[in-house]
Amino acid sequence: MGTIKVTNIRVFAYHGCLVEEGKIGSDYRVDLKVKADLSKSAISDNLEDTVDYVHLNKIVKQEMAIRSKLLEEVAKRILDRILIEIPIVKQAQVAVSKLNPPIGGNVAMVTIEMKKNR
């Protein structure tokens, strides 16, 4: 089993419960970690035998573009798509962070993390 990480994917999106968040938008950071059997790709040196991180990045950007009230809902959609579209993945973990959240204080970010197994 091996691990592939895609870290600090930056996205501008419109998530949040407040009406203003849907209009103004905010900066987000997404971090992914997937586990898969990488032994075949280590020998073959072929992209089709591994997890293509370009595909992972595309899933994140597409799902982040769909407005949600809660980051948990966005994270679930990302995890579901990874497991549906990339059969080699046995486990996926995602962290979705809202940078500079509007919570009435000096907070760098709030983060939710979720993990899903095949």
GROMACS .gro file of N, CA and C in nm:
model
  354
    1MET      N    1   0.085  -0.118   0.000
    1MET     CA    2   0.000   0.000   0.000
    1MET      C    3   0.089   0.124   0.000
    2GLY      N    4   0.050   0.223  -0.076
    2GLY     CA    5   0.124   0.348  -0.082
    2GLY      C    6   0.029   0.465  -0.060
    3THR      N    7   0.086   0.582  -0.044
    3THR     CA    8   0.009   0.703  -0.019
    3THR      C    9   0.046   0.810  -0.120
    4ILE      N   10  -0.055   0.875  -0.174
    4ILE     CA   11  -0.035   0.990  -0.262
    4ILE      C   12  -0.104   1.108  -0.195
    5LYS      N   13  -0.031   1.219  -0.183
    5LYS     CA   14  -0.086   1.340  -0.123
    5LYS      C   15  -0.086   1.453  -0.225
    6VAL      N   16  -0.193   1.529  -0.224
    6VAL     CA   17  -0.200   1.654  -0.300
    6VAL      C   18  -0.233   1.760  -0.196
    7THR      N   19  -0.139   1.849  -0.174
    7THR     CA   20  -0.147   1.942  -0.061
    7THR      C   21  -0.162   2.086  -0.107
    8ASN      N   22  -0.246   2.158  -0.035
    8ASN     CA   23  -0.263   2.302  -0.053
    8ASN      C   24  -0.319   2.339  -0.190
    9ILE      N   25  -0.426   2.270  -0.228
    9ILE     CA   26  -0.500   2.308  -0.349
    9ILE      C   27  -0.578   2.435  -0.312
   10ARG      N   28  -0.550   2.544  -0.380
   10ARG     CA   29  -0.615   2.673  -0.351
   10ARG      C   30  -0.733   2.693  -0.444
   11VAL      N   31  -0.848   2.730  -0.385
   11VAL     CA   32  -0.971   2.748  -0.461
   11VAL      C   33  -1.047   2.869  -0.404
   12PHE      N   34  -1.110   2.945  -0.491
   12PHE     CA   35  -1.203   3.049  -0.448
   12PHE      C   36  -1.342   2.992  -0.469
   13ALA      N   37  -1.426   2.995  -0.362
   13ALA     CA   38  -1.558   2.935  -0.371
   13ALA      C   39  -1.658   3.013  -0.285
   14TYR      N   40  -1.782   2.969  -0.286
   14TYR     CA   41  -1.892   3.044  -0.225
   14TYR      C   42  -1.969   2.963  -0.120
   15HIS      N   43  -1.900   2.887  -0.038
   15HIS     CA   44  -1.964   2.803   0.064
   15HIS      C   45  -1.992   2.884   0.190
   16GLY      N   46  -2.094   2.839   0.264
   16GLY     CA   47  -2.124   2.901   0.392
   16GLY      C   48  -2.272   2.916   0.415
   17CYS      N   49  -2.308   2.931   0.540
   17CYS     CA   50  -2.449   2.946   0.578
   17CYS      C   51  -2.499   3.089   0.564
   18LEU      N   52  -2.408   3.184   0.567
   18LEU     CA   53  -2.448   3.324   0.555
   18LEU      C   54  -2.475   3.361   0.410
   19VAL      N   55  -2.576   3.444   0.389
   19VAL     CA   56  -2.610   3.491   0.254
   19VAL      C   57  -2.491   3.563   0.192
   20GLU      N   58  -2.420   3.640   0.273
   20GLU     CA   59  -2.305   3.716   0.223
   20GLU      C   60  -2.196   3.625   0.167
   21GLU      N   61  -2.177   3.507   0.229
   21GLU     CA   62  -2.075   3.414   0.183
   21GLU      C   63  -2.105   3.364   0.042
   22GLY      N   64  -2.234   3.355   0.009
   22GLY     CA   65  -2.274   3.312  -0.124
   22GLY      C   66  -2.254   3.420  -0.229
   23LYS      N   67  -2.243   3.544  -0.184
   23LYS     CA   68  -2.225   3.655  -0.277
   23LYS      C   69  -2.079   3.697  -0.288
   24ILE      N   70  -2.010   3.705  -0.175
   24ILE     CA   71  -1.873   3.755  -0.173
   24ILE      C   72  -1.772   3.644  -0.205
   25GLY      N   73  -1.795   3.525  -0.153
   25GLY     CA   74  -1.701   3.415  -0.171
   25GLY      C   75  -1.584   3.424  -0.075
   26SER      N   76  -1.500   3.323  -0.080
   26SER     CA   77  -1.389   3.315   0.013
   26SER      C   78  -1.280   3.224  -0.045
   27ASP      N   79  -1.162   3.234   0.013
   27ASP     CA   80  -1.051   3.147  -0.026
   27ASP      C   81  -1.055   3.019   0.056
   28TYR      N   82  -1.023   2.908  -0.011
   28TYR     CA   83  -1.023   2.778   0.053
   28TYR      C   84  -0.894   2.705   0.021
   29ARG      N   85  -0.861   2.612   0.110
   29ARG     CA   86  -0.747   2.523   0.091
   29ARG      C   87  -0.799   2.380   0.106
   30VAL      N   88  -0.759   2.292   0.014
   30VAL     CA   89  -0.798   2.152   0.022
   30VAL      C   90  -0.671   2.067   0.018
   31ASP      N   91  -0.665   1.970   0.110
   31ASP     CA   92  -0.555   1.874   0.115
   31ASP      C   93  -0.613   1.734   0.102
   32LEU      N   94  -0.551   1.655   0.015
   32LEU     CA   95  -0.597   1.518  -0.009
   32LEU      C   96  -0.488   1.419   0.027
   33LYS      N   97  -0.531   1.302   0.072
   33LYS     CA   98  -0.440   1.189   0.090
   33LYS      C   99  -0.517   1.065   0.049
   34VAL      N  100  -0.462   0.988  -0.046
   34VAL     CA  101  -0.526   0.864  -0.088
   34VAL      C  102  -0.429   0.749  -0.071
   35LYS      N  103  -0.486   0.634  -0.036
   35LYS     CA  104  -0.405   0.513  -0.022
   35LYS      C  105  -0.447   0.415  -0.130
   36ALA      N  106  -0.346   0.355  -0.192
   36ALA     CA  107  -0.370   0.260  -0.301
   36ALA      C  108  -0.251   0.166  -0.311
   37ASP      N  109  -0.272   0.055  -0.380
   37ASP     CA  110  -0.161  -0.037  -0.408
   37ASP      C  111  -0.082   0.022  -0.525
   38LEU      N  112   0.038   0.070  -0.496
   38LEU     CA  113   0.122   0.135  -0.598
   38LEU      C  114   0.231   0.043  -0.650
   39SER      N  115   0.225  -0.085  -0.614
   39SER     CA  116   0.331  -0.178  -0.655
   39SER      C  117   0.336  -0.197  -0.807
   40LYS      N  118   0.221  -0.202  -0.871
   40LYS     CA  119   0.218  -0.221  -1.017
   40LYS      C  120   0.280  -0.101  -1.089
   41SER      N  121   0.242   0.020  -1.049
   41SER     CA  122   0.296   0.139  -1.115
   41SER      C  123   0.445   0.158  -1.086
   42ALA      N  124   0.489   0.112  -0.971
   42ALA     CA  125   0.632   0.122  -0.937
   42ALA      C  126   0.717   0.038  -1.033
   43ILE      N  127   0.657  -0.069  -1.086
   43ILE     CA  128   0.729  -0.155  -1.181
   43ILE      C  129   0.705  -0.111  -1.325
   44SER      N  130   0.579  -0.080  -1.358
   44SER     CA  131   0.544  -0.050  -1.498
   44SER      C  132   0.584   0.089  -1.543
   45ASP      N  133   0.589   0.185  -1.451
   45ASP     CA  134   0.617   0.324  -1.483
   45ASP      C  135   0.510   0.383  -1.576
   46ASN      N  136   0.386   0.331  -1.565
   46ASN     CA  137   0.274   0.378  -1.648
   46ASN      C  138   0.172   0.453  -1.564
   47LEU      N  139   0.129   0.568  -1.613
   47LEU     CA  140   0.032   0.651  -1.543
   47LEU      C  141  -0.099   0.578  -1.519
   48GLU      N  142  -0.142   0.495  -1.613
   48GLU     CA  143  -0.270   0.426  -1.597
   48GLU      C  144  -0.268   0.321  -1.486
   49ASP      N  145  -0.151   0.291  -1.430
   49ASP     CA  146  -0.141   0.195  -1.320
   49ASP      C  147  -0.136   0.260  -1.183
   50THR      N  148  -0.157   0.391  -1.177
   50THR     CA  149  -0.149   0.461  -1.049
   50THR      C  150  -0.265   0.558  -1.035
   51VAL      N  151  -0.261   0.640  -0.932
   51VAL     CA  152  -0.361   0.744  -0.910
   51VAL      C  153  -0.307   0.873  -0.972
   52ASP      N  154  -0.378   0.923  -1.072
   52ASP     CA  155  -0.336   1.045  -1.141
   52ASP      C  156  -0.375   1.165  -1.056
   53TYR      N  157  -0.277   1.237  -1.005
   53TYR     CA  158  -0.309   1.350  -0.918
   53TYR      C  159  -0.371   1.465  -0.995
   54VAL      N  160  -0.359   1.468  -1.126
   54VAL     CA  161  -0.431   1.568  -1.207
   54VAL      C  162  -0.582   1.541  -1.197
   55HIS      N  163  -0.618   1.414  -1.197
   55HIS     CA  164  -0.759   1.375  -1.182
   55HIS      C  165  -0.810   1.415  -1.043
   56LEU      N  166  -0.728   1.392  -0.940
   56LEU     CA  167  -0.767   1.432  -0.804
   56LEU      C  168  -0.792   1.583  -0.795
   57ASN      N  169  -0.702   1.659  -0.853
   57ASN     CA  170  -0.714   1.805  -0.853
   57ASN      C  171  -0.841   1.849  -0.926
   58LYS      N  172  -0.872   1.784  -1.036
   58LYS     CA  173  -0.993   1.817  -1.113
   58LYS      C  174  -1.119   1.792  -1.031
   59ILE      N  175  -1.123   1.679  -0.961
   59ILE     CA  176  -1.239   1.647  -0.876
   59ILE      C  177  -1.258   1.755  -0.770
   60VAL      N  178  -1.150   1.793  -0.704
   60VAL     CA  179  -1.157   1.896  -0.601
   60VAL      C  180  -1.212   2.026  -0.658
   61LYS      N  181  -1.156   2.072  -0.769
   61LYS     CA  182  -1.200   2.200  -0.827
   61LYS      C  183  -1.346   2.196  -0.870
   62GLN      N  184  -1.389   2.085  -0.929
   62GLN     CA  185  -1.529   2.074  -0.972
   62GLN      C  186  -1.625   2.072  -0.854
   63GLU      N  187  -1.592   1.998  -0.750
   63GLU     CA  188  -1.682   1.990  -0.634
   63GLU      C  189  -1.681   2.118  -0.552
   64MET      N  190  -1.567   2.185  -0.545
   64MET     CA  191  -1.561   2.312  -0.473
   64MET      C  192  -1.641   2.421  -0.545
   65ALA      N  193  -1.665   2.405  -0.672
   65ALA     CA  194  -1.741   2.504  -0.749
   65ALA      C  195  -1.891   2.494  -0.723
   66ILE      N  196  -1.936   2.387  -0.660
   66ILE     CA  197  -2.078   2.368  -0.628
   66ILE      C  198  -2.103   2.421  -0.487
   67ARG      N  199  -2.183   2.524  -0.476
   67ARG     CA  200  -2.207   2.589  -0.346
   67ARG      C  201  -2.273   2.495  -0.247
   68SER      N  202  -2.224   2.497  -0.124
   68SER     CA  203  -2.281   2.422  -0.013
   68SER      C  204  -2.282   2.511   0.111
   69LYS      N  205  -2.373   2.483   0.201
   69LYS     CA  206  -2.374   2.554   0.328
   69LYS      C  207  -2.259   2.507   0.417
   70LEU      N  208  -2.235   2.375   0.417
   70LEU     CA  209  -2.137   2.317   0.508
   70LEU      C  210  -2.019   2.255   0.434
   71LEU      N  211  -1.902   2.272   0.491
   71LEU     CA  212  -1.781   2.212   0.433
   71LEU      C  213  -1.788   2.059   0.439
   72GLU      N  214  -1.860   2.006   0.535
   72GLU     CA  215  -1.875   1.861   0.546
   72GLU      C  216  -1.939   1.802   0.420
   73GLU      N  217  -2.036   1.874   0.366
   73GLU     CA  218  -2.105   1.826   0.247
   73GLU      C  219  -2.012   1.828   0.127
   74VAL      N  220  -1.931   1.930   0.116
   74VAL     CA  221  -1.833   1.939   0.007
   74VAL      C  222  -1.732   1.824   0.020
   75ALA      N  223  -1.681   1.802   0.141
   75ALA     CA  224  -1.583   1.696   0.163
   75ALA      C  225  -1.640   1.560   0.128
   76LYS      N  226  -1.764   1.534   0.164
   76LYS     CA  227  -1.827   1.406   0.132
   76LYS      C  228  -1.835   1.386  -0.019
   77ARG      N  229  -1.874   1.490  -0.091
   77ARG     CA  230  -1.882   1.478  -0.237
   77ARG      C  231  -1.745   1.448  -0.298
   78ILE      N  232  -1.641   1.513  -0.249
   78ILE     CA  233  -1.506   1.489  -0.299
   78ILE      C  234  -1.467   1.344  -0.275
   79LEU      N  235  -1.487   1.295  -0.153
   79LEU     CA  236  -1.453   1.157  -0.120
   79LEU      C  237  -1.532   1.057  -0.205
   80ASP      N  238  -1.661   1.080  -0.218
   80ASP     CA  239  -1.744   0.990  -0.298
   80ASP      C  240  -1.695   0.981  -0.442
   81ARG      N  241  -1.665   1.094  -0.502
   81ARG     CA  242  -1.619   1.094  -0.641
   81ARG      C  243  -1.485   1.024  -0.658
   82ILE      N  244  -1.394   1.046  -0.564
   82ILE     CA  245  -1.263   0.979  -0.573
   82ILE      C  246  -1.283   0.828  -0.574
   83LEU      N  247  -1.365   0.777  -0.483
   83LEU     CA  248  -1.384   0.632  -0.474
   83LEU      C  249  -1.463   0.576  -0.592
   84ILE      N  250  -1.551   0.656  -0.650
   84ILE     CA  251  -1.626   0.610  -0.768
   84ILE      C  252  -1.539   0.613  -0.893
   85GLU      N  253  -1.464   0.720  -0.912
   85GLU     CA  254  -1.392   0.741  -1.038
   85GLU      C  255  -1.253   0.678  -1.044
   86ILE      N  256  -1.195   0.647  -0.929
   86ILE     CA  257  -1.058   0.594  -0.929
   86ILE      C  258  -1.058   0.463  -0.851
   87PRO      N  259  -1.084   0.352  -0.920
   87PRO     CA  260  -1.101   0.222  -0.852
   87PRO      C  261  -0.981   0.173  -0.772
   88ILE      N  262  -0.861   0.216  -0.807
   88ILE     CA  263  -0.741   0.171  -0.737
   88ILE      C  264  -0.733   0.226  -0.594
   89VAL      N  265  -0.803   0.336  -0.566
   89VAL     CA  266  -0.799   0.398  -0.433
   89VAL      C  267  -0.875   0.312  -0.333
   90LYS      N  268  -0.808   0.278  -0.223
   90LYS     CA  269  -0.869   0.198  -0.116
   90LYS      C  270  -0.919   0.286  -0.002
   91GLN      N  271  -0.856   0.401   0.017
   91GLN     CA  272  -0.895   0.494   0.122
   91GLN      C  273  -0.865   0.636   0.076
   92ALA      N  274  -0.954   0.727   0.107
   92ALA     CA  275  -0.933   0.868   0.072
   92ALA      C  276  -0.959   0.952   0.196
   93GLN      N  277  -0.877   1.054   0.213
   93GLN     CA  278  -0.893   1.148   0.323
   93GLN      C  279  -0.883   1.289   0.267
   94VAL      N  280  -0.971   1.377   0.313
   94VAL     CA  281  -0.973   1.514   0.265
   94VAL      C  282  -0.984   1.610   0.383
   95ALA      N  283  -0.914   1.721   0.371
   95ALA     CA  284  -0.927   1.832   0.466
   95ALA      C  285  -0.966   1.955   0.384
   96VAL      N  286  -1.077   2.016   0.420
   96VAL     CA  287  -1.124   2.137   0.352
   96VAL      C  288  -1.116   2.251   0.454
   97SER      N  289  -1.043   2.356   0.418
   97SER     CA  290  -1.022   2.469   0.508
   97SER      C  291  -1.075   2.598   0.447
   98LYS      N  292  -1.150   2.671   0.527
   98LYS     CA  293  -1.193   2.806   0.487
   98LYS      C  294  -1.092   2.903   0.548
   99LEU      N  295  -1.025   2.979   0.462
   99LEU     CA  296  -0.924   3.074   0.509
   99LEU      C  297  -0.992   3.204   0.553
  100ASN      N  298  -0.945   3.260   0.662
  100ASN     CA  299  -1.001   3.384   0.717
  100ASN      C  300  -1.153   3.378   0.729
  101PRO      N  301  -1.207   3.282   0.805
  101PRO     CA  302  -1.352   3.267   0.815
  101PRO      C  303  -1.417   3.384   0.887
  102PRO      N  304  -1.540   3.418   0.848
  102PRO     CA  305  -1.610   3.531   0.912
  102PRO      C  306  -1.676   3.489   1.043
  103ILE      N  307  -1.593   3.466   1.146
  103ILE     CA  308  -1.648   3.418   1.274
  103ILE      C  309  -1.623   3.517   1.388
  104GLY      N  310  -1.595   3.641   1.353
  104GLY     CA  311  -1.583   3.745   1.455
  104GLY      C  312  -1.456   3.738   1.538
  105GLY      N  313  -1.348   3.700   1.476
  105GLY     CA  314  -1.221   3.696   1.547
  105GLY      C  315  -1.107   3.681   1.448
  106ASN      N  316  -0.986   3.689   1.500
  106ASN     CA  317  -0.868   3.675   1.416
  106ASN      C  318  -0.832   3.527   1.406
  107VAL      N  319  -0.893   3.457   1.310
  107VAL     CA  320  -0.875   3.314   1.292
  107VAL      C  321  -0.819   3.289   1.152
  108ALA      N  322  -0.708   3.219   1.143
  108ALA     CA  323  -0.645   3.194   1.013
  108ALA      C  324  -0.731   3.105   0.925
  109MET      N  325  -0.785   2.996   0.983
  109MET     CA  326  -0.869   2.907   0.904
  109MET      C  327  -0.945   2.812   0.994
  110VAL      N  328  -1.055   2.761   0.941
  110VAL     CA  329  -1.126   2.651   1.004
  110VAL      C  330  -1.118   2.533   0.907
  111THR      N  331  -1.103   2.414   0.962
  111THR     CA  332  -1.081   2.296   0.879
  111THR      C  333  -1.170   2.182   0.923
  112ILE      N  334  -1.226   2.112   0.826
  112ILE     CA  335  -1.293   1.986   0.855
  112ILE      C  336  -1.213   1.877   0.782
  113GLU      N  337  -1.201   1.763   0.847
  113GLU     CA  338  -1.133   1.648   0.787
  113GLU      C  339  -1.228   1.529   0.787
  114MET      N  340  -1.228   1.457   0.676
  114MET     CA  341  -1.310   1.336   0.666
  114MET      C  342  -1.230   1.230   0.592
  115LYS      N  343  -1.262   1.105   0.624
  115LYS     CA  344  -1.194   0.991   0.562
  115LYS      C  345  -1.299   0.888   0.523
  116LYS      N  346  -1.274   0.820   0.410
  116LYS     CA  347  -1.368   0.716   0.366
  116LYS      C  348  -1.289   0.599   0.310
  117ASN      N  349  -1.330   0.478   0.347
  117ASN     CA  350  -1.268   0.357   0.295
  117ASN      C  351  -1.358   0.292   0.190
  118ARG      N  352  -1.295   0.221   0.098
  118ARG     CA  353  -1.370   0.147  -0.003
  118ARG      C  354  -1.437   0.030   0.063
   0.00000   0.00000   0.00000
